[in-house]
Short mmCIF file of C-alpha atoms and ligand atoms in Angstrom, two decimals:
data_model
loop_
_atom_site.label_atom_id
_atom_site.label_comp_id
_atom_site.label_asym_id
_atom_site.label_seq_id
_atom_site.Cartn_x
_atom_site.Cartn_y
_atom_site.Cartn_z
CA UNK A 1 115.16 142.31 104.17
CA UNK A 2 118.50 141.37 105.19
CA UNK A 3 117.47 140.15 108.24
CA UNK A 4 114.71 138.42 106.84
CA UNK A 5 117.08 136.38 104.55
CA UNK A 6 119.36 136.01 107.99
CA UNK A 7 116.51 134.18 109.60
CA UNK A 8 116.11 131.91 106.49
CA UNK A 9 119.40 131.16 106.36
CA UNK A 10 119.39 130.08 110.30
CA UNK A 11 116.59 127.89 110.00
CA UNK A 12 115.98 126.48 106.12
CA UNK A 13 118.39 123.89 106.79
CA UNK A 14 115.96 122.07 109.46
CA UNK A 15 112.09 123.48 108.25
CA UNK A 16 112.72 123.27 104.70
CA UNK A 17 109.92 125.70 103.92
CA UNK A 18 111.16 127.32 100.24
CA UNK A 19 111.83 125.43 96.72
CA UNK A 20 113.49 129.03 95.36
CA UNK A 21 114.60 131.77 97.12
CA UNK A 22 114.68 135.01 95.29
CA UNK A 23 117.45 137.13 97.39
CA UNK A 24 118.86 139.22 94.79
CA UNK A 25 115.58 140.53 93.56
CA UNK A 26 113.95 141.27 97.00
CA UNK A 27 116.96 143.26 97.99
CA UNK A 28 116.91 145.47 94.68
CA UNK A 29 113.15 145.60 95.19
CA UNK A 30 113.82 146.74 98.96
CA UNK A 31 116.62 149.02 98.34
CA UNK A 32 114.38 151.01 95.79
CA UNK A 33 111.79 151.35 97.77
CA UNK A 34 114.04 152.71 100.35
CA UNK A 35 115.43 155.10 97.83
CA UNK A 36 111.91 156.47 96.72
CA UNK A 37 110.88 156.88 100.35
CA UNK A 38 108.06 154.48 101.49
CA UNK A 39 104.20 155.90 101.57
CA UNK A 40 103.60 155.84 105.60
CA UNK A 41 100.15 155.28 104.61
CA UNK A 42 100.57 152.30 103.22
CA UNK A 43 101.18 149.62 106.33
CA UNK A 44 102.34 146.30 103.66
CA UNK A 45 105.01 148.52 102.03
CA UNK A 46 108.14 146.36 102.27
CA UNK A 47 106.61 143.64 103.89
CA UNK A 48 108.00 140.39 103.14
CA UNK A 49 105.75 137.37 101.59
CA UNK A 50 106.68 134.01 100.86
CA UNK A 51 104.17 132.19 97.59
CA UNK A 52 103.14 128.88 97.47
CA UNK A 53 104.46 127.38 94.24
CA UNK A 54 101.76 126.47 92.33
CA UNK A 55 100.90 130.56 91.88
CA UNK A 56 103.01 131.76 88.86
CA UNK A 57 105.64 134.36 89.36
CA UNK A 58 106.89 136.17 86.01
CA UNK A 59 110.64 135.12 85.68
CA UNK A 60 110.71 133.72 88.84
CA UNK A 61 110.67 129.28 88.94
CA UNK A 62 106.82 128.24 89.57
CA UNK A 63 107.07 124.14 89.82
CA UNK A 64 103.58 122.96 92.19
CA UNK A 65 106.35 121.04 93.66
CA UNK A 66 106.69 118.65 90.28
CA UNK A 67 108.98 117.16 88.58
CA UNK A 68 106.67 117.95 85.61
CA UNK A 69 107.56 121.69 85.94
CA UNK A 70 110.91 121.41 87.64
CA UNK A 71 112.43 124.07 84.95
CA UNK A 72 109.10 126.70 84.82
CA UNK A 73 109.97 129.96 83.94
CA UNK A 74 106.26 131.95 83.95
CA UNK A 75 106.17 134.57 81.66
CA UNK A 76 103.28 136.27 83.84
CA UNK A 77 102.45 137.28 86.72
CA UNK A 78 98.97 135.41 88.36
CA UNK A 79 96.48 138.33 89.44
CA UNK A 80 97.00 137.93 93.05
CA UNK A 81 101.18 137.94 92.67
CA UNK A 82 100.41 141.39 90.69
CA UNK A 83 98.27 142.37 93.59
CA UNK A 84 101.23 141.25 96.17
CA UNK A 85 103.26 143.84 94.10
CA UNK A 86 100.58 146.90 93.94
CA UNK A 87 100.49 146.41 97.75
CA UNK A 88 103.97 147.16 98.42
CA UNK A 89 104.60 143.70 99.71
CA UNK A 90 107.76 142.05 98.47
CA UNK A 91 108.41 138.36 97.91
CA UNK A 92 111.12 136.73 98.59
CA UNK A 93 110.31 133.03 97.36
CA UNK A 94 108.55 130.56 96.33
CA UNK A 95 107.24 127.81 98.91
CA UNK A 96 107.00 123.93 98.97
CA UNK A 97 104.44 121.88 99.22
CA UNK A 98 101.81 118.57 98.01
CA UNK A 99 102.99 118.40 94.01
CA UNK A 100 99.72 120.00 92.79
CA UNK A 101 98.31 121.06 96.07
CA UNK A 102 97.30 117.15 96.20
CA UNK A 103 97.85 116.16 99.83
CA UNK A 104 97.52 116.85 103.24
CA UNK A 105 101.16 116.55 104.79
CA UNK A 106 103.70 118.01 102.06
CA UNK A 107 105.22 114.61 101.99
CA UNK A 108 104.74 114.66 98.33
CA UNK A 109 107.08 117.14 96.91
CA UNK A 110 108.80 116.18 94.68
CA UNK A 111 111.85 118.35 95.81
CA UNK A 112 111.99 118.08 99.64
CA UNK A 113 110.80 117.86 102.55
CA UNK A 114 109.12 120.51 104.91
CA UNK A 115 109.52 120.21 108.63
CA UNK A 116 107.17 121.13 111.26
CA UNK A 117 108.52 123.60 113.12
CA UNK A 118 107.15 122.94 116.71
CA UNK A 119 108.46 119.55 116.45
CA UNK A 120 111.05 118.41 113.60
CA UNK A 121 110.40 114.84 113.06
CA UNK A 122 106.60 116.10 112.60
CA UNK A 123 104.42 116.83 109.66
CA UNK A 124 104.10 120.54 108.68
CA UNK A 125 99.99 119.59 106.99
CA UNK A 126 99.56 120.53 103.43
CA UNK A 127 99.64 120.64 101.07
CA UNK A 128 100.28 124.36 101.78
CA UNK A 129 103.12 123.28 104.34
CA UNK A 130 105.90 125.52 103.15
CA UNK A 131 103.88 128.75 103.60
CA UNK A 132 102.73 127.63 107.35
CA UNK A 133 106.06 126.56 108.30
CA UNK A 134 107.27 129.58 106.90
CA UNK A 135 105.25 131.84 109.03
CA UNK A 136 105.54 129.58 111.95
CA UNK A 137 109.16 129.36 112.04
CA UNK A 138 109.50 132.72 111.74
CA UNK A 139 111.08 133.22 108.36
CA UNK A 140 108.01 135.47 106.90
CA UNK A 141 105.32 137.46 108.68
CA UNK A 142 102.74 136.82 106.00
CA UNK A 143 102.43 133.80 103.21
CA UNK A 144 100.18 132.81 100.41
CA UNK A 145 98.55 129.36 100.27
CA UNK A 146 95.80 127.29 98.23
CA UNK A 147 92.88 125.57 99.87
CA UNK A 148 91.01 123.41 97.63
CA UNK A 149 89.89 120.72 100.46
CA UNK A 150 91.79 122.02 103.41
CA UNK A 151 95.08 122.89 102.61
CA UNK A 152 95.45 126.35 104.22
CA UNK A 153 93.72 125.19 107.25
CA UNK A 154 94.99 122.25 108.09
CA UNK A 155 98.71 123.26 108.03
CA UNK A 156 97.49 126.28 109.88
CA UNK A 157 95.96 124.36 112.38
CA UNK A 158 99.60 121.89 112.44
CA UNK A 159 101.88 124.97 113.01
CA UNK A 160 99.78 127.14 114.96
CA UNK A 161 99.12 130.20 112.36
CA UNK A 162 96.01 131.81 111.54
CA UNK A 163 94.91 130.63 107.92
CA UNK A 164 92.21 131.93 105.93
CA UNK A 165 90.14 130.16 102.82
CA UNK A 166 88.52 133.18 101.49
CA UNK A 167 84.44 132.49 99.84
CA UNK A 168 85.15 131.10 96.25
CA UNK A 169 85.39 133.78 94.24
CA UNK A 170 86.59 136.36 96.63
CA UNK A 171 90.03 136.12 95.65
CA UNK A 172 91.24 135.61 91.65
CA UNK A 173 92.55 132.01 90.38
CA UNK A 174 93.77 133.61 87.61
CA UNK A 175 97.28 132.48 87.27
CA UNK A 176 97.18 129.49 90.29
CA UNK A 177 98.33 126.25 88.54
CA UNK A 178 94.54 124.85 88.93
CA UNK A 179 93.62 121.43 90.86
CA UNK A 180 89.86 121.22 91.22
CA UNK A 181 88.46 124.93 89.80
CA UNK A 182 85.27 124.93 91.25
CA UNK A 183 87.11 124.70 94.75
CA UNK A 184 89.87 126.27 94.55
CA UNK A 185 90.77 129.37 96.45
CA UNK A 186 94.02 131.32 97.31
CA UNK A 187 94.37 132.90 100.72
CA UNK A 188 96.63 134.30 103.55
CA UNK A 189 99.08 133.08 106.74
CA UNK A 190 99.70 135.08 109.15
CA UNK A 191 100.85 134.64 112.74
CA UNK A 192 97.68 137.10 114.17
CA UNK A 193 94.31 137.92 112.78
CA UNK A 194 94.67 141.45 112.17
CA UNK A 195 97.01 140.91 109.85
CA UNK A 196 94.96 138.07 107.85
CA UNK A 197 92.19 140.40 107.79
CA UNK A 198 94.73 143.04 105.97
CA UNK A 199 96.19 140.78 103.75
CA UNK A 200 93.37 139.14 102.29
CA UNK A 201 91.70 143.18 101.38
CA UNK A 202 94.95 143.45 99.57
CA UNK A 203 94.77 140.16 97.15
CA UNK A 204 90.53 140.18 96.87
CA UNK A 205 88.64 141.38 94.51
CA UNK A 206 86.80 141.35 90.98
CA UNK A 207 88.89 140.16 88.26
CA UNK A 208 87.62 139.31 84.72
CA UNK A 209 90.25 136.74 84.15
CA UNK A 210 88.95 134.60 86.28
CA UNK A 211 85.65 133.46 84.83
CA UNK A 212 84.37 132.47 88.50
CA UNK A 213 85.91 135.79 90.25
CA UNK A 214 82.62 137.78 92.26
CA UNK A 215 81.54 141.57 91.52
CA UNK A 216 80.84 141.25 95.19
CA UNK A 217 82.03 144.59 96.65
CA UNK A 218 85.20 143.94 99.00
CA UNK A 219 84.56 146.09 102.75
CA UNK A 220 87.46 146.47 104.48
CA UNK A 221 88.24 143.32 106.43
CA UNK A 222 89.19 145.28 109.30
CA UNK A 223 86.27 147.76 110.21
CA UNK A 224 84.37 146.71 113.59
CA UNK A 225 87.13 143.82 113.73
CA UNK A 226 87.26 144.97 117.40
CA UNK A 227 83.75 145.12 118.37
CA UNK A 228 83.29 141.39 120.12
CA UNK A 229 80.88 138.63 119.82
CA UNK A 230 78.73 139.80 122.12
CA UNK A 231 74.98 138.48 121.00
CA UNK A 232 76.72 136.53 118.28
CA UNK A 233 74.87 133.02 117.50
CA UNK A 234 77.04 130.21 116.67
CA UNK A 235 76.61 126.52 115.51
CA UNK A 236 78.67 123.76 116.47
CA UNK A 237 77.71 121.15 114.49
CA UNK A 238 77.32 117.69 116.49
CA UNK A 239 78.90 115.71 113.65
CA UNK A 240 82.15 117.98 113.97
CA UNK A 241 82.66 117.00 117.82
CA UNK A 242 81.91 113.11 117.45
CA UNK A 243 83.64 112.44 114.53
CA UNK A 244 85.21 108.36 115.73
CA UNK A 245 88.80 109.92 115.04
CA UNK A 246 88.61 112.89 117.46
CA UNK A 247 91.38 113.53 119.40
CA UNK A 248 91.07 113.79 122.94
CA UNK A 249 93.22 116.78 123.54
CA UNK A 250 91.82 118.53 119.86
CA UNK A 251 88.34 117.66 121.64
CA UNK A 252 89.07 119.48 125.19
CA UNK A 253 90.89 122.69 123.47
CA UNK A 254 87.23 123.07 121.23
CA UNK A 255 85.16 122.72 124.50
CA UNK A 256 87.78 125.16 126.30
CA UNK A 257 87.39 127.67 123.22
CA UNK A 258 83.23 127.49 123.25
CA UNK A 259 83.50 128.00 126.91
CA UNK A 260 85.37 131.02 126.20
CA UNK A 261 82.81 132.14 123.41
CA UNK A 262 80.34 132.11 125.99
CA UNK A 263 81.63 134.29 128.27
CA UNK A 264 82.71 136.28 126.15
CA UNK A 265 78.61 136.85 125.46
CA UNK A 266 78.30 134.71 122.62
CA UNK A 267 75.33 132.42 122.36
CA UNK A 268 76.93 128.93 121.27
CA UNK A 269 74.15 126.08 120.50
CA UNK A 270 74.92 122.46 118.64
CA UNK A 271 73.73 122.02 114.99
CA UNK A 272 73.58 119.76 112.65
CA UNK A 273 75.10 119.49 109.17
CA UNK A 274 73.84 115.97 108.30
CA UNK A 275 75.11 114.98 105.19
CA UNK A 276 78.80 115.85 106.53
CA UNK A 277 79.61 111.92 106.00
CA UNK A 278 79.46 112.52 102.15
CA UNK A 279 81.68 115.23 102.27
CA UNK A 280 85.13 113.01 101.65
CA UNK A 281 83.74 110.58 98.74
CA UNK A 282 82.21 113.93 97.44
CA UNK A 283 85.52 115.58 97.61
CA UNK A 284 87.57 113.07 96.01
CA UNK A 285 85.42 112.03 93.42
CA UNK A 286 84.88 115.61 92.25
CA UNK A 287 88.09 116.98 92.78
CA UNK A 288 90.36 114.18 91.17
CA UNK A 289 87.68 114.51 88.15
CA UNK A 290 88.45 118.31 87.90
CA UNK A 291 91.90 117.45 88.63
CA UNK A 292 92.18 114.72 85.42
CA UNK A 293 91.10 117.21 83.09
CA UNK A 294 92.85 120.03 84.29
CA UNK A 295 96.13 117.98 84.01
CA UNK A 296 95.68 116.80 80.37
CA UNK A 297 97.60 119.83 79.53
CA UNK A 298 100.84 118.48 80.49
CA UNK A 299 101.83 116.20 77.70
CA UNK A 300 105.36 117.04 77.45
CA UNK A 301 104.65 119.04 74.65
CA UNK A 302 103.60 122.47 75.09
CA UNK A 303 105.55 123.39 77.86
CA UNK A 304 107.19 121.52 81.26
CA UNK A 305 108.76 118.39 81.04
CA UNK A 306 109.62 116.22 78.42
CA UNK A 307 110.73 112.47 78.17
CA UNK A 308 113.52 111.58 75.92
CA UNK A 309 114.40 108.86 73.68
CA UNK A 310 110.63 108.48 72.59
CA UNK A 311 109.62 107.24 68.83
CA UNK A 312 105.89 108.04 68.64
CA UNK A 313 103.92 110.81 69.81
CA UNK A 314 101.73 108.28 72.02
CA UNK A 315 104.97 107.29 73.86
CA UNK A 316 105.93 110.45 74.48
CA UNK A 317 102.37 111.46 76.25
CA UNK A 318 102.87 108.07 78.16
CA UNK A 319 106.54 108.22 79.14
CA UNK A 320 106.49 112.34 80.15
CA UNK A 321 103.30 111.62 82.09
CA UNK A 322 105.09 108.70 83.62
CA UNK A 323 107.66 110.13 84.43
CA UNK A 324 106.75 113.70 85.72
CA UNK A 325 103.99 113.24 87.42
CA UNK A 326 104.32 111.66 91.22
CA UNK A 327 102.39 108.77 92.36
CA UNK A 328 99.56 110.69 94.53
CA UNK A 329 98.70 112.67 91.29
CA UNK A 330 98.66 109.56 89.27
CA UNK A 331 96.14 107.99 91.71
CA UNK A 332 94.04 111.21 91.51
CA UNK A 333 94.07 111.28 87.17
CA UNK A 334 93.10 107.56 87.85
CA UNK A 335 90.36 108.05 90.05
CA UNK A 336 89.15 111.15 88.27
CA UNK A 337 89.47 109.58 85.13
CA UNK A 338 87.31 106.90 85.96
CA UNK A 339 84.43 108.73 87.85
CA UNK A 340 83.93 110.57 84.48
CA UNK A 341 84.17 108.16 81.96
CA UNK A 342 80.40 106.97 80.54
CA UNK A 343 79.05 104.10 82.10
CA UNK A 344 80.35 105.17 85.55
CA UNK A 345 79.73 109.36 85.26
CA UNK A 346 75.88 108.69 86.72
CA UNK A 347 77.34 106.00 89.75
CA UNK A 348 80.27 108.36 91.02
CA UNK A 349 80.22 111.99 89.66
CA UNK A 350 76.73 112.41 89.06
CA UNK A 351 76.24 111.27 92.49
CA UNK A 352 78.98 113.22 94.33
CA UNK A 353 77.71 116.14 92.58
CA UNK A 354 74.42 115.69 94.08
CA UNK A 355 75.69 115.22 97.52
CA UNK A 356 77.56 118.57 97.26
CA UNK A 357 74.59 120.22 96.73
CA UNK A 358 72.94 118.60 100.18
CA UNK A 359 76.09 119.80 102.03
CA UNK A 360 75.65 123.60 100.46
CA UNK A 361 72.23 123.12 102.00
CA UNK A 362 72.93 122.02 104.88
CA UNK A 363 75.06 125.22 105.58
CA UNK A 364 72.94 127.01 104.01
CA UNK A 365 70.18 125.84 106.55
CA UNK A 366 72.44 126.69 109.70
CA UNK A 367 73.01 130.09 108.47
CA UNK A 368 69.59 131.15 108.25
CA UNK A 369 69.53 131.29 112.00
CA UNK A 370 73.53 131.29 113.02
CA UNK A 371 76.15 134.01 112.30
CA UNK A 372 79.05 131.66 112.28
CA UNK A 373 79.79 127.74 112.49
CA UNK A 374 82.59 126.75 115.17
CA UNK A 375 84.29 123.34 115.62
CA UNK A 376 87.97 121.85 115.45
CA UNK A 377 90.32 122.37 112.06
CA UNK A 378 90.93 118.53 112.37
CA UNK A 379 90.88 115.53 114.64
CA UNK A 380 94.13 115.07 115.46
CA UNK A 381 97.66 117.58 115.68
CA UNK A 382 100.73 117.33 113.08
CA UNK A 383 101.38 113.42 113.05
CA UNK A 384 104.92 111.65 112.35
CA UNK A 385 106.77 112.42 108.79
CA UNK A 386 106.22 108.96 107.42
CA UNK A 387 103.34 107.32 109.46
CA UNK A 388 100.86 107.71 106.93
CA UNK A 389 102.43 108.33 103.64
CA UNK A 390 101.75 104.81 102.71
CA UNK A 391 98.26 104.62 103.36
CA UNK A 392 96.08 107.37 101.02
CA UNK A 393 92.66 106.13 102.63
CA UNK A 394 93.95 107.36 106.02
CA UNK A 395 95.13 110.71 104.63
CA UNK A 396 91.87 111.47 102.43
CA UNK A 397 89.78 110.69 105.48
CA UNK A 398 91.97 113.07 107.80
CA UNK A 399 90.11 116.46 105.78
CA UNK A 400 86.65 115.21 106.89
CA UNK A 401 86.29 118.38 109.10
CA UNK A 402 87.50 120.79 106.31
CA UNK A 403 86.21 119.26 103.04
CA UNK A 404 82.55 120.46 103.47
CA UNK A 405 83.75 124.16 103.29
CA UNK A 406 85.29 123.83 100.25
CA UNK A 407 81.87 121.73 98.39
CA UNK A 408 79.68 124.56 100.02
CA UNK A 409 82.15 127.96 98.59
CA UNK A 410 81.93 129.44 102.37
CA UNK A 411 84.74 131.04 103.49
CA UNK A 412 86.65 129.60 106.89
CA UNK A 413 89.66 130.41 109.24
CA UNK A 414 91.58 128.47 111.24
CA UNK A 415 93.23 130.18 114.52
CA UNK A 416 95.51 128.57 116.88
CA UNK A 417 93.40 127.49 120.15
CA UNK A 418 95.67 125.05 122.48
CA UNK A 419 97.79 122.68 122.21
CA UNK A 420 97.57 118.31 122.68
CA UNK A 421 100.47 116.37 123.69
CA UNK A 422 103.10 119.75 122.46
CA UNK A 423 101.36 119.93 119.10
CA UNK A 424 99.24 123.46 118.40
CA UNK A 425 95.42 122.57 118.26
CA UNK A 426 93.09 124.40 115.18
CA UNK A 427 90.01 126.39 115.93
CA UNK A 428 88.17 126.25 112.35
CA UNK A 429 85.41 129.33 112.05
CA UNK A 430 83.00 128.81 108.92
CA UNK A 431 80.99 132.42 107.63
CA UNK A 432 78.01 133.04 105.19
CA UNK A 433 78.94 133.36 101.52
CA UNK A 434 81.26 136.49 101.58
CA UNK A 435 81.13 137.54 105.32
CA UNK A 436 84.91 137.06 106.09
CA UNK A 437 84.30 140.28 107.99
CA UNK A 438 82.30 137.97 111.08
CA UNK A 439 84.75 135.89 110.89
CA UNK A 440 87.75 137.72 111.36
CA UNK A 441 85.91 139.98 114.27
CA UNK A 442 84.58 136.32 115.88
CA UNK A 443 88.66 135.16 115.79
CA UNK A 444 90.08 138.63 117.06
CA UNK A 445 88.05 138.54 119.79
CA UNK A 446 89.51 134.68 120.89
CA UNK A 447 92.73 135.91 120.03
N1 LIG B 501 94.71 117.22 101.48
C1 LIG B 501 93.23 117.44 100.63
C2 LIG B 501 93.40 116.92 99.09
O1 LIG B 501 94.66 115.83 99.13
C3 LIG B 501 93.10 118.89 99.82
C4 LIG B 501 94.11 119.36 99.28
C5 LIG B 501 93.94 120.91 98.89
O2 LIG B 501 93.48 121.46 99.88
N2 LIG B 501 94.60 121.41 98.05
O3 LIG B 501 92.84 117.11 98.07
#
């Protein structure tokens, strides 16, 4: 554990992955475990892990990278935090992110910038940028992130690590500071596929405290992981490879990955997800609508930031929210409130929900014949810090390859598949509902 903190202090000034470090507690915990004797059967015992700062941790500052929660110390643990503890892993600290997980570059954090360990002038991706950068920089072997529209897979792709968004309902959301409740999932970042499968096993399972948590049995995700892809049927959506903004180097790396899969014995064919083009508008309307409702609780009364020098309750609400939320969060609240307002609901939220159904059916149709769907995770590699931050539309459009997965609720992983202009490229493997096992098996074969 001392070595972990030595590595963090060596790299943290440049990378900036953490909002909070919990060195004292982690060292005490590690010492206690040493003294009690580590269970040799438990491979996770003593493993250092970093946790995204929108997952609540009892007694440890949890900010969601917002001024609104600058001083928020939760009095309970999220279910995943409990599971991390039960498994014997030791949390080393809380990781930087875009405010309330809104963003794709970690530039929306109230506290600090996180840099891409491969090139410090580039973004690490987001919103789980701290979680991805910490693993890529060798600060921790494992971290937890959250994915509402790509926030695990995109930063995993940008930093060359493995990131899994599990099936909606696989991992409990209890204690996750909600963004888009019908889309949010927690998942692991690791340096390799097998570790990822092991950590997902540790955090999965039914939880009565999350109404959408599924009772589906959790298999051992590592079982059969070495079985290869011989005879496996993989579909490559033509829409994902035709996408106008697809960088040449990204396309080449993915085409090479397809060749590798063919050589390994998989049957790879072109398929179609015709409603993919509605993914971005549907996602931004649905996620912002849910966010506008979820964020109503931050009113300056119950907990979190409270504005000073106010004369009425109305003024307290307005001033607290004006000062407590950053510009991107306000943009989403406005978009969401507008989409849900009477008179506009039918034109926006209802249409988006219909598009969501069509997107879900697209996946179901392909999965009738195919075991997996393969494509790039992102259209480009990591871009420069400051390059896109003033152009929200460009930011939103770059989520085109990740958001359909959340709208459909299916699981998907991003694994490294080469480089373009010196930056890592991510390969996305999408599976059927609750079939993370096939994803891991195919990802392992490629590694
Ligand atoms: N970039 C997307 C957004 O800004 C995804 C965020 C996420 O998955 N948390 O909403």
